[in-house]
Amino acid sequence: MQQKREVLVWDLPTRLFHWLMVLAFSIAWATHDNSRHLDIHTISGYTFLGLLIFRLIWGVVGSHYARFKAFSYSPKEVINYLRALLGSGVKHYVGHNPAGAWAVFLLITVGMLLALSGLIVLGGEEQQGVLAGKITFDQSAPFSLLHEVIAWGMVAVVAVHVTGVIVESVLHRENLIGAMFRGTKWVEGESAKVAPSRLMAAVITVSVMTWGAISFSSYYGTTDEKPYLPFKGPTLAMNELWQDECGACHLAFHPGLLPARSWQRLFNEQQDHFQEELMLDEATVVELLGYAQKNSAEQKKTEAAWKINRSVASEVSPIQITSTAYWKEKHSKIPDETWKREVVQSKANCGACHYDAEQGTFQDAAMRIPR
Amino acid sequence: MRNVFLITTTLAFGLLINLEAHAGAVDSLQLEYQSQGAGSFSATSGEQMWKRRYLHKKSGKQRSCQTCHGKELTRSGKHARTGKVIEPLAVSANSERLTDIKFMKKWFKRNCKWTIGRECSAQEKGDFLEYLKGL
């Protein structure tokens, strides 16, 4: 029997890629549910995509075991391998085994779809990122669900990949997880020579760190009064009379937060406006209603407008923004205690948390729940 | 020396115009109320009415001008329902106050109805102005 020797199998860039992928995906996963962290989600998403692109290139020009050529197995080979796994005479692979190789291709494919669908949602739903302005809200709608489904698909493939790694580690009495850290394996037979590619690893490290630093640098030195708002919304039409009349008693809610028929109803019922009489003369109503209708939720000028409009049944005309299904769903996780705080006081006080409430843009990351 | 004189004159003149604006709007509004049958105005009556509490039947709660404007008129108040800040009412703290007739009429109408449950009479509004302009 040949003597076992420790050889380098996974070069440094491949290992860095692997663990940075794990990190980027984990961060994106952890931040996907809270709009407040959309910028972190997006930055990790871009990192994820960048790493994938690097891996595609490295799969052609990288060291022996990192090249796709080295682990392109036919489906038959995978089946044979899995069958042999149950028996005893399983062949030992230095690089990826056929089943693992397929998991890798699947991970790269699903990862690409995940990143691309994310870019589409970002461009459409948020009108941000490289596709901003190129996709409408409605066009991007199906991709939102798709992005989520693909993410779950990614989790499923990761689960298969990790299970495979554990099974093979046990069966072969070989620490495959450790190998992805150290890069080395104990090999009996022949093996290809692998260079560590330290320079490329340094390039990756510096790139990711620079990208991270640039992306988050704007947070430096910000305060609650002067916060950093990562996403800038569209500049919405403003009306001075609207600001004066509505803004005298409460936030001058932007017309985009309710459909046109709701504004019509609100002015029709101005003699009992939340138990107050507005006493607006006809000329004032004409101007205010005209402004409201031109900028109502149906005009889909912001994500909030689009989503509120979508969530209100066409036969109803709510005059309370907080009674719309979208508003309720979006605020369902906020505990009662928060609403009662001195600085919040009322659910109508949007500006207590939303920094851009007055502008009416309600960008995802432009909010903080006050302490 | 000439400069000092110039600055002083300008300042004095500016102050005069500012006072004039307040006096102008309030005076003509009070005159209007008198033409509607009000007598002479009393700051004391205005103050008393300002501080009085009125029962709002629907909610069973007491309402007064102070509910929203606060007890200290040189400080800002807070809208009872929405919590929106209301700028100080006293002219000494907010020079924009009592300068716009249309604005004053609108808010007398709205706020009398909310607080007392009816529009205020010409006499009552004149009394309020008499009280407010001295703050």
Coordinates of C-alpha atoms in Angstrom, one line a residue:
Chain A
M1 CA 0.0 0.0 0.0
Q2 CA 1.2 3.4 -1.0
Q3 CA 2.2 6.0 1.7
K4 CA -0.4 8.7 2.1
R5 CA 0.8 12.3 1.7
E6 CA -0.7 15.7 2.3
V7 CA -1.2 17.6 -1.0
L8 CA -2.8 21.0 -1.8
V9 CA -6.1 20.4 -3.6
W10 CA -8.1 23.6 -3.2
D11 CA -6.1 26.7 -4.1
L12 CA -6.5 29.8 -1.9
P13 CA -8.9 31.8 -4.2
T14 CA -11.2 28.8 -4.4
R15 CA -11.3 28.5 -0.6
L16 CA -11.8 32.3 -0.2
F17 CA -14.5 32.2 -2.8
H18 CA -16.3 29.4 -0.9
W19 CA -16.3 31.0 2.5
L20 CA -17.1 34.5 1.2
M21 CA -20.0 33.0 -0.6
V22 CA -21.2 31.4 2.6
L23 CA -20.9 34.8 4.3
A24 CA -22.5 36.8 1.6
F25 CA -25.5 34.4 1.3
S26 CA -25.9 34.3 5.1
I27 CA -26.0 38.1 5.4
A28 CA -28.4 38.4 2.5
W29 CA -30.6 35.8 4.0
A30 CA -30.6 37.4 7.5
T31 CA -31.5 40.8 6.1
H32 CA -34.1 39.9 3.5
D33 CA -37.1 40.3 5.7
N34 CA -36.5 43.8 7.1
S35 CA -36.8 46.6 4.6
R36 CA -34.7 48.7 7.0
H37 CA -31.7 46.6 6.0
L38 CA -32.3 46.6 2.3
D39 CA -28.9 48.3 1.7
I40 CA -27.0 45.5 3.5
H41 CA -29.0 42.9 1.6
T42 CA -28.2 44.6 -1.7
I43 CA -24.5 45.0 -0.9
S44 CA -24.2 41.3 0.0
G45 CA -26.2 40.4 -3.1
Y46 CA -23.8 42.3 -5.3
T47 CA -20.8 40.7 -3.5
F48 CA -22.5 37.3 -4.1
L49 CA -22.9 38.0 -7.8
G50 CA -19.3 39.3 -8.1
L51 CA -18.0 36.2 -6.4
L52 CA -20.0 33.9 -8.7
I53 CA -18.6 35.7 -11.8
F54 CA -15.1 35.3 -10.4
R55 CA -15.8 31.6 -9.9
L56 CA -16.9 31.2 -13.5
I57 CA -13.6 32.7 -14.7
W58 CA -11.6 30.7 -12.1
G59 CA -13.3 27.5 -13.3
V60 CA -11.5 28.0 -16.6
V61 CA -8.2 29.6 -15.6
G62 CA -7.8 28.4 -12.0
S63 CA -5.7 25.5 -10.7
H64 CA -6.4 21.9 -11.7
Y65 CA -9.1 20.9 -9.2
A66 CA -10.9 24.3 -9.4
R67 CA -11.4 23.9 -13.2
F68 CA -14.8 22.8 -14.4
K69 CA -13.1 20.4 -16.7
A70 CA -11.7 18.5 -13.8
F71 CA -15.1 17.8 -12.3
S72 CA -17.4 17.5 -15.3
Y73 CA -19.0 14.1 -14.8
S74 CA -21.8 12.5 -16.8
P75 CA -25.1 11.7 -15.0
K76 CA -24.2 8.0 -15.4
E77 CA -21.0 8.6 -13.4
V78 CA -23.1 10.3 -10.7
I79 CA -25.5 7.3 -10.5
N80 CA -22.6 4.9 -10.4
Y81 CA -20.9 6.9 -7.7
L82 CA -24.0 7.1 -5.5
R83 CA -24.6 3.3 -6.0
A84 CA -21.1 2.5 -5.0
L85 CA -21.5 4.8 -2.0
L86 CA -24.0 2.3 -0.6
G87 CA -21.7 -0.6 -1.3
S88 CA -18.1 -0.8 -0.4
G89 CA -16.0 -0.4 -3.5
V90 CA -16.4 3.3 -3.8
K91 CA -13.7 5.1 -5.8
H92 CA -11.9 7.9 -4.0
Y93 CA -11.7 11.2 -5.8
V94 CA -9.0 13.8 -4.9
G95 CA -11.1 16.8 -6.1
H96 CA -14.9 16.8 -6.3
N97 CA -16.6 13.5 -6.5
P98 CA -19.3 13.2 -9.3
A99 CA -22.2 13.9 -6.9
G100 CA -20.4 16.8 -5.2
A101 CA -19.5 18.2 -8.6
W102 CA -23.1 18.3 -9.7
A103 CA -24.0 20.0 -6.4
V104 CA -21.4 22.7 -7.3
F105 CA -22.8 23.3 -10.7
L106 CA -26.3 23.4 -9.3
L107 CA -25.2 25.9 -6.6
I108 CA -23.5 28.1 -9.2
T109 CA -26.6 28.0 -11.5
V110 CA -29.1 28.6 -8.7
G111 CA -26.9 31.3 -7.3
M112 CA -26.7 33.1 -10.6
L113 CA -30.5 33.0 -11.0
L114 CA -30.8 34.2 -7.4
A115 CA -28.6 37.2 -8.0
L116 CA -30.2 38.1 -11.4
S117 CA -33.7 37.9 -10.0
G118 CA -32.6 40.1 -7.1
L119 CA -31.3 42.7 -9.5
I120 CA -34.6 42.7 -11.4
V121 CA -36.6 43.1 -8.1
L122 CA -34.2 45.9 -7.0
G123 CA -34.6 47.7 -10.4
G124 CA -38.4 47.3 -10.5
E125 CA -39.8 47.3 -7.1
E126 CA -37.3 49.8 -5.6
Q127 CA -36.3 51.6 -8.8
Q128 CA -32.7 51.3 -7.6
G129 CA -29.5 49.5 -8.7
V130 CA -28.3 49.0 -12.3
L131 CA -31.8 48.2 -13.6
A132 CA -33.5 51.3 -12.0
G133 CA -35.9 52.9 -14.4
K134 CA -35.6 50.1 -16.9
I135 CA -38.3 47.9 -15.4
T136 CA -41.8 49.0 -14.2
F137 CA -43.2 48.0 -10.8
D138 CA -45.7 45.7 -12.5
Q139 CA -43.1 44.0 -14.6
S140 CA -41.0 43.2 -11.6
A141 CA -43.9 41.9 -9.5
P142 CA -43.6 38.2 -10.4
F143 CA -39.8 38.3 -9.8
S144 CA -40.3 39.2 -6.2
L145 CA -41.8 35.8 -5.4
L146 CA -39.4 34.1 -7.8
H147 CA -36.4 35.7 -6.0
E148 CA -37.7 34.2 -2.8
V149 CA -38.5 30.8 -4.2
I150 CA -35.0 30.7 -5.8
A151 CA -33.5 31.6 -2.4
W152 CA -35.3 28.7 -0.8
G153 CA -34.0 26.5 -3.7
M154 CA -30.5 27.7 -2.9
V155 CA -31.0 26.7 0.8
A156 CA -32.2 23.3 -0.4
V157 CA -29.1 22.8 -2.6
V158 CA -26.9 23.9 0.2
A159 CA -28.5 21.4 2.5
V160 CA -27.8 18.6 -0.1
H161 CA -24.3 19.8 -0.5
V162 CA -23.6 19.9 3.2
T163 CA -25.2 16.5 3.8
G164 CA -23.1 15.1 1.0
V165 CA -19.9 16.5 2.5
I166 CA -20.8 15.0 5.9
V167 CA -21.7 11.6 4.5
E168 CA -18.5 11.4 2.5
S169 CA -16.4 12.7 5.4
V170 CA -17.8 9.9 7.5
L171 CA -17.6 7.2 4.9
H172 CA -14.0 8.0 3.9
R173 CA -12.9 9.0 7.3
E174 CA -11.7 12.3 5.7
N175 CA -12.4 15.8 7.1
L176 CA -13.7 17.5 4.0
I177 CA -14.8 20.6 5.8
G178 CA -11.3 21.0 7.2
A179 CA -9.9 20.6 3.7
M180 CA -11.9 23.6 2.5
F181 CA -10.1 25.6 5.2
R182 CA -6.6 24.2 4.9
G183 CA -6.8 23.4 1.2
T184 CA -5.0 20.1 1.7
K185 CA -6.1 16.4 1.6
W186 CA -4.3 13.2 2.4
V187 CA -3.9 11.4 -0.9
E188 CA -2.6 7.9 -1.7
G189 CA -2.5 7.7 -5.5
E190 CA -1.8 10.3 -8.2
S191 CA -2.7 13.9 -7.8
A192 CA -2.2 17.1 -9.9
K193 CA 0.1 19.8 -8.8
V194 CA -1.8 22.8 -7.4
A195 CA -0.3 26.3 -6.9
P196 CA -1.8 28.3 -4.0
S197 CA -2.3 31.4 -6.2
R198 CA -1.7 33.8 -3.3
L199 CA -1.7 36.9 -5.6
M200 CA -5.2 36.2 -6.9
A201 CA -6.3 35.6 -3.3
A202 CA -4.9 38.9 -2.3
V203 CA -6.7 40.6 -5.2
I204 CA -10.0 39.0 -4.0
T205 CA -9.5 40.0 -0.4
V206 CA -8.6 43.6 -1.2
S207 CA -11.5 43.9 -3.7
V208 CA -14.1 42.6 -1.3
M209 CA -12.7 44.8 1.6
T210 CA -12.6 47.9 -0.6
W211 CA -16.1 47.3 -1.9
G212 CA -17.4 46.8 1.7
A213 CA -15.6 49.9 2.9
I214 CA -17.0 52.0 0.1
S215 CA -20.5 50.6 0.5
F216 CA -20.7 51.3 4.2
S217 CA -18.5 54.3 4.5
S218 CA -21.5 56.7 4.4
Y219 CA -22.6 55.3 7.7
Y220 CA -19.6 56.8 9.3
G221 CA -20.3 59.8 11.5
T222 CA -24.1 59.8 11.1
T223 CA -26.5 60.5 13.9
D224 CA -30.2 60.0 14.5
E225 CA -30.7 63.6 13.5
K226 CA -28.5 63.4 10.4
P227 CA -28.9 59.8 9.3
Y228 CA -27.4 58.1 6.3
L229 CA -30.1 57.3 3.8
P230 CA -28.7 54.7 1.3
F231 CA -31.5 54.9 -1.2
K232 CA -32.7 58.2 -2.7
G233 CA -36.3 58.1 -3.9
P234 CA -37.8 60.0 -6.8
T235 CA -38.6 63.7 -6.4
L236 CA -42.4 63.9 -6.1
A237 CA -44.6 66.8 -7.0
M238 CA -45.3 69.0 -4.0
N239 CA -48.2 71.5 -3.6
E240 CA -47.9 74.5 -1.2
L241 CA -51.6 74.6 -0.5
W242 CA -51.6 70.9 0.3
Q243 CA -48.7 71.4 2.7
D244 CA -50.4 74.4 4.4
E245 CA -53.9 72.9 4.7
C246 CA -53.2 69.3 5.5
G247 CA -49.9 70.0 7.2
A248 CA -51.5 72.4 9.7
C249 CA -52.8 69.5 11.8
H250 CA -50.9 66.5 10.7
L251 CA -48.2 65.3 8.4
A252 CA -49.3 66.3 4.9
F253 CA -49.6 62.7 3.7
H254 CA -48.5 62.5 0.1
P255 CA -51.4 61.8 -2.2
G256 CA -49.6 58.6 -3.4
L257 CA -50.6 56.9 -0.2
L258 CA -54.3 56.6 -1.2
P259 CA -56.2 56.0 -4.4
A260 CA -57.9 58.9 -6.2
R261 CA -61.4 57.7 -5.1
S262 CA -60.3 57.9 -1.5
W263 CA -59.2 61.5 -1.9
Q264 CA -62.5 62.3 -3.6
R265 CA -64.4 60.8 -0.7
L266 CA -62.2 62.6 1.9
F267 CA -63.1 66.0 0.4
N268 CA -66.8 65.0 0.0
E269 CA -66.8 64.2 3.7
Q270 CA -64.8 67.3 4.8
Q271 CA -67.5 68.4 7.2
D272 CA -66.6 65.3 9.4
H273 CA -62.9 64.8 8.8
F274 CA -61.9 62.5 11.7
Q275 CA -64.4 64.4 13.9
E276 CA -63.2 67.8 12.7
E277 CA -64.8 70.2 10.2
L278 CA -62.3 71.3 7.6
M279 CA -64.4 74.2 6.2
L280 CA -62.4 74.4 2.9
D281 CA -63.9 76.6 0.3
E282 CA -64.6 75.4 -3.2
A283 CA -61.5 76.9 -4.9
T284 CA -59.3 75.2 -2.2
V285 CA -61.0 71.8 -2.7
V286 CA -60.6 72.1 -6.4
E287 CA -56.9 72.7 -6.2
L288 CA -56.3 70.1 -3.5
L289 CA -58.3 67.4 -5.2
G290 CA -56.6 68.1 -8.5
Y291 CA -53.2 67.7 -7.0
A292 CA -54.3 64.6 -5.1
Q293 CA -55.7 62.9 -8.2
K294 CA -52.7 63.7 -10.3
N295 CA -50.4 62.1 -7.8
S296 CA -52.7 59.4 -6.3
A297 CA -51.6 55.8 -5.6
E298 CA -52.8 54.7 -9.0
Q299 CA -50.0 56.8 -10.6
K300 CA -47.5 54.4 -9.0
K301 CA -44.9 57.0 -8.4
T302 CA -43.4 55.1 -5.5
E303 CA -43.2 51.6 -4.3
A304 CA -45.5 52.4 -1.4
A305 CA -48.1 53.9 -3.8
W306 CA -47.9 50.9 -6.1
K307 CA -48.3 48.5 -3.2
I308 CA -51.0 50.4 -1.4
N309 CA -53.0 50.7 -4.6
R310 CA -52.6 47.0 -5.2
S311 CA -53.8 46.1 -1.7
V312 CA -57.0 48.2 -1.8
A313 CA -60.1 46.5 -3.3
S314 CA -61.5 48.6 -6.1
E315 CA -65.0 48.8 -4.5
V316 CA -63.7 50.5 -1.3
S317 CA -62.4 54.0 -0.8
P318 CA -60.5 54.0 2.6
I319 CA -59.6 57.4 3.9
Q320 CA -57.3 56.0 6.6
I321 CA -53.9 55.0 5.1
T322 CA -53.5 52.7 8.2
S323 CA -56.5 50.8 7.2
T324 CA -55.1 49.6 3.9
A325 CA -54.0 46.0 3.7
Y326 CA -50.5 46.8 2.6
W327 CA -49.9 49.3 5.5
K328 CA -51.2 46.8 8.0
E329 CA -49.0 43.9 6.7
K330 CA -46.0 46.1 6.5
H331 CA -46.4 47.3 10.1
S332 CA -47.7 44.1 11.6
K333 CA -44.5 43.3 13.5
I334 CA -44.3 46.5 15.4
P335 CA -45.3 46.0 19.0
D336 CA -48.1 48.1 20.6
E337 CA -45.6 49.5 23.0
T338 CA -43.7 51.2 20.2
W339 CA -46.8 53.1 19.0
K340 CA -47.5 54.4 22.4
R341 CA -44.1 56.0 22.9
E342 CA -44.0 59.7 23.4
V343 CA -42.2 60.4 20.2
V344 CA -44.6 58.3 18.1
Q345 CA -48.0 58.8 19.8
S346 CA -50.0 58.0 16.7
K347 CA -50.0 55.6 13.8
A348 CA -50.6 58.7 11.7
N349 CA -47.2 60.1 12.7
C350 CA -45.2 58.5 9.9
G351 CA -42.3 60.9 10.4
A352 CA -41.5 59.4 13.8
C353 CA -39.8 56.6 12.0
H354 CA -39.7 57.4 8.3
Y355 CA -37.1 60.1 7.6
D356 CA -38.6 60.9 4.2
A357 CA -42.3 60.9 5.2
E358 CA -42.7 64.6 4.2
Q359 CA -41.3 63.9 0.8
G360 CA -43.6 61.0 0.5
T361 CA -41.0 58.6 -0.9
F362 CA -40.9 56.1 1.9
Q363 CA -37.7 54.5 0.8
D364 CA -36.9 51.1 2.4
A365 CA -33.8 52.0 4.4
A366 CA -35.0 55.5 5.3
M367 CA -36.4 54.5 8.6
R368 CA -35.4 53.9 12.2
I369 CA -37.7 52.9 15.1
P370 CA -36.9 55.6 17.7
R371 CA -35.6 54.5 21.1
Chain B
M1 CA -21.2 108.2 13.5
R2 CA -23.2 108.5 10.3
N3 CA -23.3 104.7 10.0
V4 CA -24.6 104.2 13.5
F5 CA -27.3 106.7 12.8
L6 CA -28.2 104.9 9.6
I7 CA -28.4 101.5 11.2
T8 CA -30.4 102.8 14.1
T9 CA -32.9 104.5 11.8
T10 CA -33.2 101.3 9.7
L11 CA -33.7 99.1 12.7
A12 CA -36.3 101.5 14.2
F13 CA -38.1 101.7 10.9
G14 CA -38.1 97.9 10.5
L15 CA -39.5 97.4 13.9
L16 CA -42.1 100.0 13.2
I17 CA -43.2 98.2 10.1
N18 CA -43.3 94.9 11.9
L19 CA -45.5 96.4 14.7
E20 CA -47.6 98.0 12.1
A21 CA -48.3 94.7 10.4
H22 CA -49.6 93.2 13.7
A23 CA -51.5 96.2 14.7
G24 CA -52.9 96.6 11.2
A25 CA -54.3 93.1 10.9
V26 CA -55.6 92.9 14.4
D27 CA -57.1 96.4 14.3
S28 CA -58.9 96.0 11.1
L29 CA -60.3 92.6 12.2
Q30 CA -61.5 94.1 15.5
L31 CA -63.1 97.0 13.6
E32 CA -64.8 94.4 11.4
Y33 CA -66.1 92.7 14.5
Q34 CA -67.4 96.0 15.9
S35 CA -69.2 96.7 12.6
Q36 CA -70.9 93.3 13.2
G37 CA -72.2 94.6 16.5
A38 CA -69.5 94.0 19.1
G39 CA -68.8 96.6 21.8
S40 CA -65.4 97.4 23.2
F41 CA -63.0 94.5 23.7
S42 CA -61.7 93.2 27.0
A43 CA -58.4 91.2 27.3
T44 CA -59.7 89.8 30.7
S45 CA -62.8 88.3 29.1
G46 CA -60.7 86.9 26.3
E47 CA -58.3 85.3 28.8
Q48 CA -61.1 83.8 30.8
M49 CA -62.7 82.3 27.8
W50 CA -59.3 81.1 26.5
K51 CA -58.8 79.1 29.7
R52 CA -62.3 77.8 30.2
R53 CA -63.0 74.1 29.7
Y54 CA -65.9 72.9 27.6
L55 CA -67.4 69.5 27.8
H56 CA -67.4 67.7 24.4
K57 CA -70.5 65.5 24.6
K58 CA -69.5 62.9 22.0
S59 CA -66.2 62.0 23.6
G60 CA -67.1 63.0 27.2
K61 CA -63.8 64.8 27.4
Q62 CA -63.1 68.4 28.4
R63 CA -61.7 70.7 25.7
S64 CA -60.2 74.1 25.9
C65 CA -57.9 76.3 23.8
Q66 CA -55.1 75.1 26.0
T67 CA -55.7 71.5 24.9
C68 CA -53.7 72.1 21.8
H69 CA -52.0 75.5 22.3
G70 CA -50.7 74.6 25.7
K71 CA -50.7 76.6 28.9
E72 CA -47.7 78.7 27.9
L73 CA -48.5 80.7 24.7
T74 CA -44.8 81.7 24.2
R75 CA -44.1 78.0 23.8
S76 CA -45.3 75.6 21.1
G77 CA -48.3 73.4 21.5
K78 CA -49.3 70.0 20.3
H79 CA -52.3 68.9 18.3
A80 CA -54.5 66.9 20.6
R81 CA -55.1 64.1 18.1
T82 CA -52.1 63.9 15.9
G83 CA -49.4 65.3 18.1
K84 CA -48.3 67.7 15.4
V85 CA -46.4 70.7 16.8
I86 CA -48.3 74.0 16.8
E87 CA -46.0 77.0 16.7
P88 CA -46.3 79.5 19.6
L89 CA -49.3 81.8 19.5
A90 CA -47.7 84.8 21.4
V91 CA -46.5 87.4 19.0
S92 CA -43.4 87.9 21.2
A93 CA -42.3 84.3 20.4
N94 CA -43.6 84.1 16.9
S95 CA -43.7 87.2 14.8
E96 CA -45.8 85.6 12.1
R97 CA -48.8 85.5 14.4
L98 CA -51.7 87.9 14.1
T99 CA -50.6 89.2 10.7
D100 CA -52.8 87.4 8.3
I101 CA -56.6 88.2 8.5
K102 CA -57.7 85.3 6.3
F103 CA -55.6 82.9 8.4
M104 CA -57.0 84.2 11.7
K105 CA -60.6 84.0 10.4
K106 CA -60.1 80.4 9.2
W107 CA -58.7 79.2 12.5
F108 CA -61.2 81.1 14.6
K109 CA -63.9 79.2 12.7
R110 CA -62.3 75.8 12.9
N111 CA -61.1 76.0 16.4
C112 CA -64.2 77.6 18.0
K113 CA -66.2 74.8 16.5
W114 CA -63.9 72.1 17.8
T115 CA -63.4 73.6 21.3
I116 CA -66.8 75.2 22.1
G117 CA -69.0 73.3 19.6
R118 CA -70.1 76.5 17.9
E119 CA -68.7 79.4 16.0
C120 CA -67.6 82.3 18.3
S121 CA -69.4 85.6 18.3
A122 CA -67.9 88.8 17.0
Q123 CA -67.5 90.0 20.6
E124 CA -65.8 86.8 21.7
K125 CA -63.3 86.8 18.8
G126 CA -62.5 90.5 19.5
D127 CA -61.9 89.7 23.1
F128 CA -59.5 86.8 22.1
L129 CA -57.6 89.2 19.9
E130 CA -57.4 91.8 22.7
Y131 CA -55.9 89.1 25.0
L132 CA -53.5 87.6 22.4
K133 CA -52.1 90.9 21.1
G134 CA -50.8 91.7 24.6
L135 CA -48.8 88.5 25.0

